[in-house]
Coordinates of C-alpha atoms in Angstrom, one line a residue:
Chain I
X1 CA -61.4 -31.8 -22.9
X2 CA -63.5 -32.1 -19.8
X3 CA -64.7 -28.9 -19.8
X4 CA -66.0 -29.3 -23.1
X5 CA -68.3 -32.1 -21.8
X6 CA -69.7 -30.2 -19.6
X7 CA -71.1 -28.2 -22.1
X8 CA -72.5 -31.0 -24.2
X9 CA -74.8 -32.1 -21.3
X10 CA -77.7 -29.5 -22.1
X11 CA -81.1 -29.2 -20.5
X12 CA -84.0 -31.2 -22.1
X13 CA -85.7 -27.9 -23.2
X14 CA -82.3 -27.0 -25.5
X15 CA -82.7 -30.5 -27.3
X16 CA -85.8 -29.4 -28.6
X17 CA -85.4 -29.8 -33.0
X18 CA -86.1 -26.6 -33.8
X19 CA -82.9 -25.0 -31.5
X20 CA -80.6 -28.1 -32.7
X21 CA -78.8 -25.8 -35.2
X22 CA -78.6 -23.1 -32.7
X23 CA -76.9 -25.2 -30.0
X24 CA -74.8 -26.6 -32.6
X25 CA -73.4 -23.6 -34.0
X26 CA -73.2 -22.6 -30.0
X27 CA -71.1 -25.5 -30.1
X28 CA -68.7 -25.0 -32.8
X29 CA -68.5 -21.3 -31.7
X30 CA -67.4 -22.3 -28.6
X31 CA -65.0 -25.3 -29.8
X32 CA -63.2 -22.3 -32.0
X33 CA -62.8 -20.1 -28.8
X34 CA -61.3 -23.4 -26.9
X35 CA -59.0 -24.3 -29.6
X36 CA -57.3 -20.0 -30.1
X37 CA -57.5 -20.0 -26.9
X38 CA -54.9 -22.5 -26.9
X39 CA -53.0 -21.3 -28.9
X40 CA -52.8 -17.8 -26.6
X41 CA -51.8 -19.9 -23.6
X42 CA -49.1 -22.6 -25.3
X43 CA -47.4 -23.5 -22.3
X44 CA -50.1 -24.6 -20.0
X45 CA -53.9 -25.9 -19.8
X46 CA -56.0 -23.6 -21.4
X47 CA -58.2 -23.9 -18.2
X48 CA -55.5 -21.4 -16.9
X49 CA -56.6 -18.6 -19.1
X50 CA -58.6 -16.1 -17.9
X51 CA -60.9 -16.0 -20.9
X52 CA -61.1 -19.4 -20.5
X53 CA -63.3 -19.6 -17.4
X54 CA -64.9 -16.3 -18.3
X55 CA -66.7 -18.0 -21.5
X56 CA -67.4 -21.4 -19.4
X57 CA -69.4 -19.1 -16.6
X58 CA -71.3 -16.8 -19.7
X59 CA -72.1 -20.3 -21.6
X60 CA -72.9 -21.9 -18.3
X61 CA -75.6 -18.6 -17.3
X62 CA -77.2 -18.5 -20.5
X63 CA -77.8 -22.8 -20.6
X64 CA -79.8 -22.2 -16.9
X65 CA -82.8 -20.5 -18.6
X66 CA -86.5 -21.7 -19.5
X67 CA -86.3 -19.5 -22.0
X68 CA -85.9 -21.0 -25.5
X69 CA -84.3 -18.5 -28.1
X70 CA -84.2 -15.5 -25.6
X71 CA -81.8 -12.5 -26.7
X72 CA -79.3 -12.9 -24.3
X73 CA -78.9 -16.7 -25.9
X74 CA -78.4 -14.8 -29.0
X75 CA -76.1 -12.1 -28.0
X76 CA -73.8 -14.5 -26.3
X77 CA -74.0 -16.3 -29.5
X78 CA -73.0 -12.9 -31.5
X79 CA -70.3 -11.9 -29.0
X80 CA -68.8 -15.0 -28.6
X81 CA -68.2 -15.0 -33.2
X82 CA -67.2 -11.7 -32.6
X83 CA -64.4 -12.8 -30.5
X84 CA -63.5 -16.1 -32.2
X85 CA -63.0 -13.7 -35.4
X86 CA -60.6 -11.6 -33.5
X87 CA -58.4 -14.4 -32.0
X88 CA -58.5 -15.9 -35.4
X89 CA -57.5 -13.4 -37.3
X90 CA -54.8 -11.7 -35.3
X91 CA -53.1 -15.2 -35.0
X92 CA -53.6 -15.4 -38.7
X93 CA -52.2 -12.1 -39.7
X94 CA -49.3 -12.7 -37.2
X95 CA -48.6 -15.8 -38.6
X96 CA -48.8 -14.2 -42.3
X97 CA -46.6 -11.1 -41.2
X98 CA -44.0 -13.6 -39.6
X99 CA -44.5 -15.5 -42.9
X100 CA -43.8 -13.1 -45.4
X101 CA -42.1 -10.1 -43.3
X102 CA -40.5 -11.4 -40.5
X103 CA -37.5 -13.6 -42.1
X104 CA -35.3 -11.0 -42.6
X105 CA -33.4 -10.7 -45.7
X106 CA -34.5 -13.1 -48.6
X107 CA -32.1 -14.2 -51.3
X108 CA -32.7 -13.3 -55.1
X109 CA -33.8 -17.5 -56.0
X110 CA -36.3 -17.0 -52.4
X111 CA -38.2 -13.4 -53.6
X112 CA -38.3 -15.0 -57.2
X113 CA -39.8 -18.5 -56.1
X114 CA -42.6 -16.4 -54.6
X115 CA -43.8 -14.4 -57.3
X116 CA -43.9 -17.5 -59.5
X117 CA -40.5 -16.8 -61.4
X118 CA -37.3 -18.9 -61.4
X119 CA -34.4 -17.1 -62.1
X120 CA -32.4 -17.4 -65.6
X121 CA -29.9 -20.0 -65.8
X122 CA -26.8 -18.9 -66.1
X123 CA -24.3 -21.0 -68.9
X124 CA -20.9 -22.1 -67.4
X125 CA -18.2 -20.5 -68.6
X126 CA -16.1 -21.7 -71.0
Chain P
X1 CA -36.0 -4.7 -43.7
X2 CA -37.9 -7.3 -41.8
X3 CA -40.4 -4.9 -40.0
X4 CA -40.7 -2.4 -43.1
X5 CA -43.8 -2.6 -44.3
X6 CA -46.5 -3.7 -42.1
X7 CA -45.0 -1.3 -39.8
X8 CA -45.2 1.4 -41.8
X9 CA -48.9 0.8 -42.6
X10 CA -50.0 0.2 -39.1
X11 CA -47.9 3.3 -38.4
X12 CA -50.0 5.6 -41.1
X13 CA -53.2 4.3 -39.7
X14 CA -52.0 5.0 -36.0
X15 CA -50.9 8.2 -37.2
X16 CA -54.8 9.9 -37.3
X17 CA -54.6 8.9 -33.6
X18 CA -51.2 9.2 -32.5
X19 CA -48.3 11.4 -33.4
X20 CA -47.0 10.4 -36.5
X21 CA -43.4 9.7 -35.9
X22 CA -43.8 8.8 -32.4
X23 CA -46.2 5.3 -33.9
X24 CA -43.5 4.9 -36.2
X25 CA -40.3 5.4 -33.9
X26 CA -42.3 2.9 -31.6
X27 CA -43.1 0.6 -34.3
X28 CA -39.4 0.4 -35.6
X29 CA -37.5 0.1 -32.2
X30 CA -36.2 -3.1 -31.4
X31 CA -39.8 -4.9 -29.7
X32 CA -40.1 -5.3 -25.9
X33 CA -39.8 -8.8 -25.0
X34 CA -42.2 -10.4 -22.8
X35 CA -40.7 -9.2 -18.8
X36 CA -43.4 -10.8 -17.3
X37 CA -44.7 -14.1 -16.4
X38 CA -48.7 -13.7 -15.4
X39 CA -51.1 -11.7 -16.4
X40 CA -54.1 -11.1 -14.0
X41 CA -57.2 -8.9 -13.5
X42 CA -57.9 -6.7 -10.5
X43 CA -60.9 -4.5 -9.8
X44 CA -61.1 -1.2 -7.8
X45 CA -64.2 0.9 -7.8
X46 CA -66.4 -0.8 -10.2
X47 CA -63.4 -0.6 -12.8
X48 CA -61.2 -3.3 -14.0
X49 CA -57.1 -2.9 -14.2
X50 CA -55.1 -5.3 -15.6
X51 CA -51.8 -6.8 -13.8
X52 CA -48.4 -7.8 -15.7
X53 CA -47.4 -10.0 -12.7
X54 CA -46.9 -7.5 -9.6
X55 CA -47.0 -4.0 -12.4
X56 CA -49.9 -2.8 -13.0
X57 CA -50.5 -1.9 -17.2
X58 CA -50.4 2.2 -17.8
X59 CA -51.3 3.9 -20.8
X60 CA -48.9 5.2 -23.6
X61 CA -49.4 8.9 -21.6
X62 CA -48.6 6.8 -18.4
X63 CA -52.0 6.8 -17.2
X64 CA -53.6 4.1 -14.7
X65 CA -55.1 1.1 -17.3
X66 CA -58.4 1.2 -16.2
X67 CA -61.7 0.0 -18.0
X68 CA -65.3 -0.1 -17.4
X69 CA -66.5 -3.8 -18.7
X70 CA -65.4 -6.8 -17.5
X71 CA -65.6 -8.1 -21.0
X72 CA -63.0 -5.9 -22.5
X73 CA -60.6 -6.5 -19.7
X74 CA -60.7 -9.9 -20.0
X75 CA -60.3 -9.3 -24.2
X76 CA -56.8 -7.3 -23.1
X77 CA -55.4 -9.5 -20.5
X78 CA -56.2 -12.6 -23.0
X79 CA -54.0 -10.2 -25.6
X80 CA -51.3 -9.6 -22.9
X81 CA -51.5 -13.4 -22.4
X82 CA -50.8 -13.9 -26.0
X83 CA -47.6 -12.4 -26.1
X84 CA -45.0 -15.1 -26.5
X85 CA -41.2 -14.3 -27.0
X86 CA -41.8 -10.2 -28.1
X87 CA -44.5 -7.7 -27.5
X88 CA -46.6 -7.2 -30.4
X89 CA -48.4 -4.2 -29.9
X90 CA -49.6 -3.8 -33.6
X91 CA -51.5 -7.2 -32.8
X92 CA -53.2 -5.7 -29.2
X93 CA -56.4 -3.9 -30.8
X94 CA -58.3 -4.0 -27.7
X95 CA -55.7 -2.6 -25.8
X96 CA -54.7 -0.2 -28.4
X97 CA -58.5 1.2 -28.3
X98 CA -58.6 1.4 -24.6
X99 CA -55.2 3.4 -24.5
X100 CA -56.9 5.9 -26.9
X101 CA -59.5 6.0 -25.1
X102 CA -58.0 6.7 -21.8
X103 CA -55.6 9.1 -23.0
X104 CA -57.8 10.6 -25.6
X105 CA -54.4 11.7 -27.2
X106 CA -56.1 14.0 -29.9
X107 CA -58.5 15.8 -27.1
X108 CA -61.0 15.9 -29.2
X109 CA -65.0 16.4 -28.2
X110 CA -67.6 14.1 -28.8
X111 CA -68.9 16.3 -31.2
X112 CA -65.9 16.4 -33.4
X113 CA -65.6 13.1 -33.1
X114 CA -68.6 12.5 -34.2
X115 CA -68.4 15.3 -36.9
X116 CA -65.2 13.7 -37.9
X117 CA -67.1 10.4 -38.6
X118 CA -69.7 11.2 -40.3
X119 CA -67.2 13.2 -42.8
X120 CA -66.3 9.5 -44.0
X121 CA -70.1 9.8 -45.8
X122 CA -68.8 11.6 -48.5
X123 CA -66.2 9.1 -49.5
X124 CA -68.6 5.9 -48.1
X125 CA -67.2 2.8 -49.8
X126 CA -71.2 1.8 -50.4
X127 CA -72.3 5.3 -51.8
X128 CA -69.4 5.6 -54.5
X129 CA -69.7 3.2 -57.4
X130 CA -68.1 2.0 -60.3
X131 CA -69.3 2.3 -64.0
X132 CA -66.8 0.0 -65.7
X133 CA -66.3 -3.1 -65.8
X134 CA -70.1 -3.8 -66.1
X135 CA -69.3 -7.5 -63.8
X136 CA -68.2 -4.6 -61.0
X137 CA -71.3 -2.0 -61.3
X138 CA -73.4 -4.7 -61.1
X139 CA -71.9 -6.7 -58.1
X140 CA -71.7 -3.6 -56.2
X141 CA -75.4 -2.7 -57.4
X142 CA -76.0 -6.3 -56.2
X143 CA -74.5 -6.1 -52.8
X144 CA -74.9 -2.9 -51.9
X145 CA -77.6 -1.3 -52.7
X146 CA -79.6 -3.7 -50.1
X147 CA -77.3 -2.2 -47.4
X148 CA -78.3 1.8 -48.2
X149 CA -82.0 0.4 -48.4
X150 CA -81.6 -0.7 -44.8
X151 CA -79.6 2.4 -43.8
X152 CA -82.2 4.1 -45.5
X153 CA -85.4 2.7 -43.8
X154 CA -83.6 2.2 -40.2
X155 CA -82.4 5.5 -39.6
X156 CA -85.5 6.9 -41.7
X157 CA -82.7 9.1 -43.8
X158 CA -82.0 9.6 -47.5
X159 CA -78.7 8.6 -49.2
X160 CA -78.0 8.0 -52.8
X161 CA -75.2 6.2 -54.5
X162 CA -72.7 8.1 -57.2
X163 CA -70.6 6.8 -60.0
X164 CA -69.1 11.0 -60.1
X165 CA -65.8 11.3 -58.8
X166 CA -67.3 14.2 -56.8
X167 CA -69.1 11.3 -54.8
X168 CA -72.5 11.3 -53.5
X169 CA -74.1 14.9 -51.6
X170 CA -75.2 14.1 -48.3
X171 CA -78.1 16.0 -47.3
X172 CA -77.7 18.1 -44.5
X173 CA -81.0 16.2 -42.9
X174 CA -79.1 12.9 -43.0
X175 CA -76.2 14.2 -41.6
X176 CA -77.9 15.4 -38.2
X177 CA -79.7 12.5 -38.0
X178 CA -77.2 10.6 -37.9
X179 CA -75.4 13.3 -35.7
X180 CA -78.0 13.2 -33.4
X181 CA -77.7 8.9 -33.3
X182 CA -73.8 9.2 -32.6
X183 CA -74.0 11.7 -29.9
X184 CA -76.2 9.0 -27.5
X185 CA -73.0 6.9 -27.8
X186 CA -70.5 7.8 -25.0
X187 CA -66.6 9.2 -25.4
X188 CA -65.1 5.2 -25.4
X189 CA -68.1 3.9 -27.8
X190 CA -67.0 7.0 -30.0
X191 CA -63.5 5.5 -30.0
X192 CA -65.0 2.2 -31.3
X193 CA -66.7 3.7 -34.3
X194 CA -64.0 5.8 -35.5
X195 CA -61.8 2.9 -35.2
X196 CA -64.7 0.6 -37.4
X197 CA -65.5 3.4 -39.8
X198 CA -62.0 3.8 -40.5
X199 CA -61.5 0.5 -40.7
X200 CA -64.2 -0.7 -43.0
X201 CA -64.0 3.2 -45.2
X202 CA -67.8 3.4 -44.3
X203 CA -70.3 4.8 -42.1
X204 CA -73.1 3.1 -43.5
X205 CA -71.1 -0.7 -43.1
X206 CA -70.3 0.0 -39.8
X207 CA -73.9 1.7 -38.7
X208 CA -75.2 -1.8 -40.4
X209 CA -72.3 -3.6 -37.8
X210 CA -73.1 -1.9 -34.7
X211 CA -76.8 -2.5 -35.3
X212 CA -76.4 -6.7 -36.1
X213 CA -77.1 -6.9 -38.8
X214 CA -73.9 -7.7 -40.7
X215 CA -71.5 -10.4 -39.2
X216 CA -67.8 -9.0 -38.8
X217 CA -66.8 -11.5 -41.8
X218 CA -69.4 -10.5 -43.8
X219 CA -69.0 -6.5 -43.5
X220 CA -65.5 -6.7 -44.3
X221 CA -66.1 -8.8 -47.2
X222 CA -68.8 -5.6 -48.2
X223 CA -65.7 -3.4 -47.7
X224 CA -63.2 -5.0 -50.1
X225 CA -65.6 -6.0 -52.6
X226 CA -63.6 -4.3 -55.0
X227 CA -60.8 -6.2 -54.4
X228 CA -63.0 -9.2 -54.0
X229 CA -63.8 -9.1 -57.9
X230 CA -59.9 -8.6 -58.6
X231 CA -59.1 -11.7 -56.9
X232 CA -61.7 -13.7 -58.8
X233 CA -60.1 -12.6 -61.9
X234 CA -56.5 -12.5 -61.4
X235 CA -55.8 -14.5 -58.4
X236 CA -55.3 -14.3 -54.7
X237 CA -51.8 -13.3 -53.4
X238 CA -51.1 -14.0 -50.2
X239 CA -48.9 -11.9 -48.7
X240 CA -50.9 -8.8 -50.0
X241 CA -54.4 -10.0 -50.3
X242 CA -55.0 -12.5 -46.7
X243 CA -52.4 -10.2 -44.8
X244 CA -55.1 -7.3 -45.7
X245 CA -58.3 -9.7 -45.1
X246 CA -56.7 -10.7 -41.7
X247 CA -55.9 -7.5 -40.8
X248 CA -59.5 -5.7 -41.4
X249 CA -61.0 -8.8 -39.2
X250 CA -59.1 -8.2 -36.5
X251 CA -59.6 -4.8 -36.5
X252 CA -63.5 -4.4 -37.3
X253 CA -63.7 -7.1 -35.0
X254 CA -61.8 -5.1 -31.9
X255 CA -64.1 -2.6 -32.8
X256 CA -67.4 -4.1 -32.7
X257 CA -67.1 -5.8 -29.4
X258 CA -65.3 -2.5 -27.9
X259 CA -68.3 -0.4 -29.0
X260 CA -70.9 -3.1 -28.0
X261 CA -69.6 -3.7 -24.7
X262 CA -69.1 0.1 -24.0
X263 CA -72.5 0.8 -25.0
X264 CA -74.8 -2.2 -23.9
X265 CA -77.5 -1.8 -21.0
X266 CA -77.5 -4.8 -19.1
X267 CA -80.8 -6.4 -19.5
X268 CA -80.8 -9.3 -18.5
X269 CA -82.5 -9.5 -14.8
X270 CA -82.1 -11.7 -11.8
X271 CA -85.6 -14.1 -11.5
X272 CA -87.1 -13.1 -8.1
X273 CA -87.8 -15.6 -6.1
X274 CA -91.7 -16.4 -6.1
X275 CA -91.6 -16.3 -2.0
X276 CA -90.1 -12.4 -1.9
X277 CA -92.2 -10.7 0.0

């Protein structure tokens, strides 16, 4: 979690009230990017990634300005939801497709416990 | 059985792109498992090419993989990097745009392209409405009719709803406005709108996209508001309803960024130092 620190140590001008929400959602935004990021590189640090230390140099540049809400803050900001979106949701709708398509396959008590049935009981014979 | 019919699906929609039973002979094979260990980046003339440990990635047409932006390289080799025990390629959507790209497999022109885009008007998701139920004409009235007054007053055209199963008629004005818009957009950009449009079923949500002024969440959310209402009244299933939400976010959300960073002029400059002479 170093790395994340980092972040967290902003410039005085970036603590100003009225660009507290921005650098929090910058914040969350960036958490979110950390934590798929993970999730892409499972066996090691995700400092190993190469998106990794890409984002950490772009957040990095656009903290190094006098600048308070300048566009290139803002289009960081933009890209950088963008991207968490993607990572989400392609994990997401692999983790769905393996979910629901990817066990081979189901027996008849399985397929009818998802759609909410249960199957008729069957007396013993006699 | 287990592939069926996601496969199929993603096949179909590869299928405008691709040959059709090549995507879906690809699709249905046994997957590639992961043969390589690293994943790295290289540059050669100003372009980036991405490495699968000492192999460098080709194309489906077994061309070079080679990209302009920094960005989008970094987007596919994070992709690459994703790739656990099997290849995935239905999940890789920035590499999937880049091959089409590259390989333009369709060689089509910028202006058909852009002719075939703009054909999506006549079917736009925001320009054809429903009359019944009365909840759904006026939740589409609600949230849409603020996106074709934007569409409207941005791009200074006009464009009118239709409950007619004909659909709305697109003046011919609006059309080579528009036209005229799409053609400053360069041959990969292209890619990234036809993608988006096809994606989202709407040239005036993804022209609202491109432009900012939608989030990726919230112009898919426009796209399936339909289906939206349906699942306030009878209930969300997931294997159907999330597997269709995830999948038009990942997409539209491939899209955007591949458009935006094939398009975007760098502006922002180096401070000169106050002692240059």
């Amino acid at each position: 979690m170093k790395g994340y620190f980092y972040v967290v140590s902003t410039p005085l001008t970036l603590l100003d009230p009225s660009n507290m929400a921005t650098s929090m959602e910058r914040l969350r935004v960036l958490r979110g990017l950390i934590r798929e990021l993970r999730h892409v590189h499972k066996k090691g640090p995700v400092k190993e990634t190469i998106a990794y230390n890409y984002l950490m140099e772009q957040y990095r540049k656009h903290q190094v300005t006098d600048q308070r809400v300048c566009r290139a803050h803002q289009e960081l900001q933009r890209n950088a939801e963008t991207y968490l979106c993607l990572l989400k949701s392609t994990r997401l709708q692999q983790a769905l497709h393996d979910e629901y398509y990817g066990k081979g396959e189901r027996t008849t008590e399985e397929t009818a416990k998802m759609l909410g049935f249960d199957l008729p009981q069957n007396p013993p014979d006699k | 059985m287990a592939t069926g019919v996601f496969s199929v699906h993603a096949g179909r929609f590869l299928g405008r792109i691709f040959a059709p039973m090549q995507t879906i002979e690809r699709q249905m094979a046994a997957a590639r498992k992961r043969f390589y260990k690293n994943v790295s980046i290289s540059q050669s003339n100003g372009m980036y090419e991405i490495n699968l440990d000492r192999r460098k990635l080709k194309t489906p047409m077994s061309r070079l993989f080679s990209v302009p932006s920094e960005p989008i390289a970094i987007a596919v080799a994070t992709e690459w990097e994703a790739q656990h025990k099997e290849i995935k390629m239905s999940q890789m959507h920035m590499t999937q745009l880049c091959n089409t790209a590259i390989d333009n497999p369709s060689k089509k022109t910028p202006q058909q392209i852009v002719d075939d885009i703009l054909s999506f008007l006549e079917t736009d998701t925001i320009c054809y409405r429903e009359e019944s139920p009365v909840e759904l004409a006026e939740l589409e009235e609600r949230e849409w009719e603020p996106l074709l007054d934007w569409v409207r007053q941005r791009y200074d055209i006009q464009l009118q709803s239709s409950t007619s199963i004909h659909g709305p008629t697109i003046p011919k004005d609006t059309k080579s406005t528009l036209k005229k818009h799409l053609l400053h957009y360069n041959h990969w950009s292209l890619v990234g709108v036809t993608s988006l449009v096809e994606t989202l079923k709407s040239v005036v949500l993804s022209l609202a996209l491109m432009d900012k002024h939608l989030t990726v969440e919230k112009a898919v959310a426009l796209a399936r508001l339909e289906t939206e209402f349906q699942i306030m009244r009878w209930g969300n299933v997931e294997w159907a309803h999330d597997m269709e939400l995830t999948d038009l976010r990942a997409r539209a959300a491939a899209s955007a960024l591949f458009i935006h960073y094939n398009s975007e002029r760098v502006t922002t400059k180096e401070k000169a130092p106050s002692w240059s002479a």
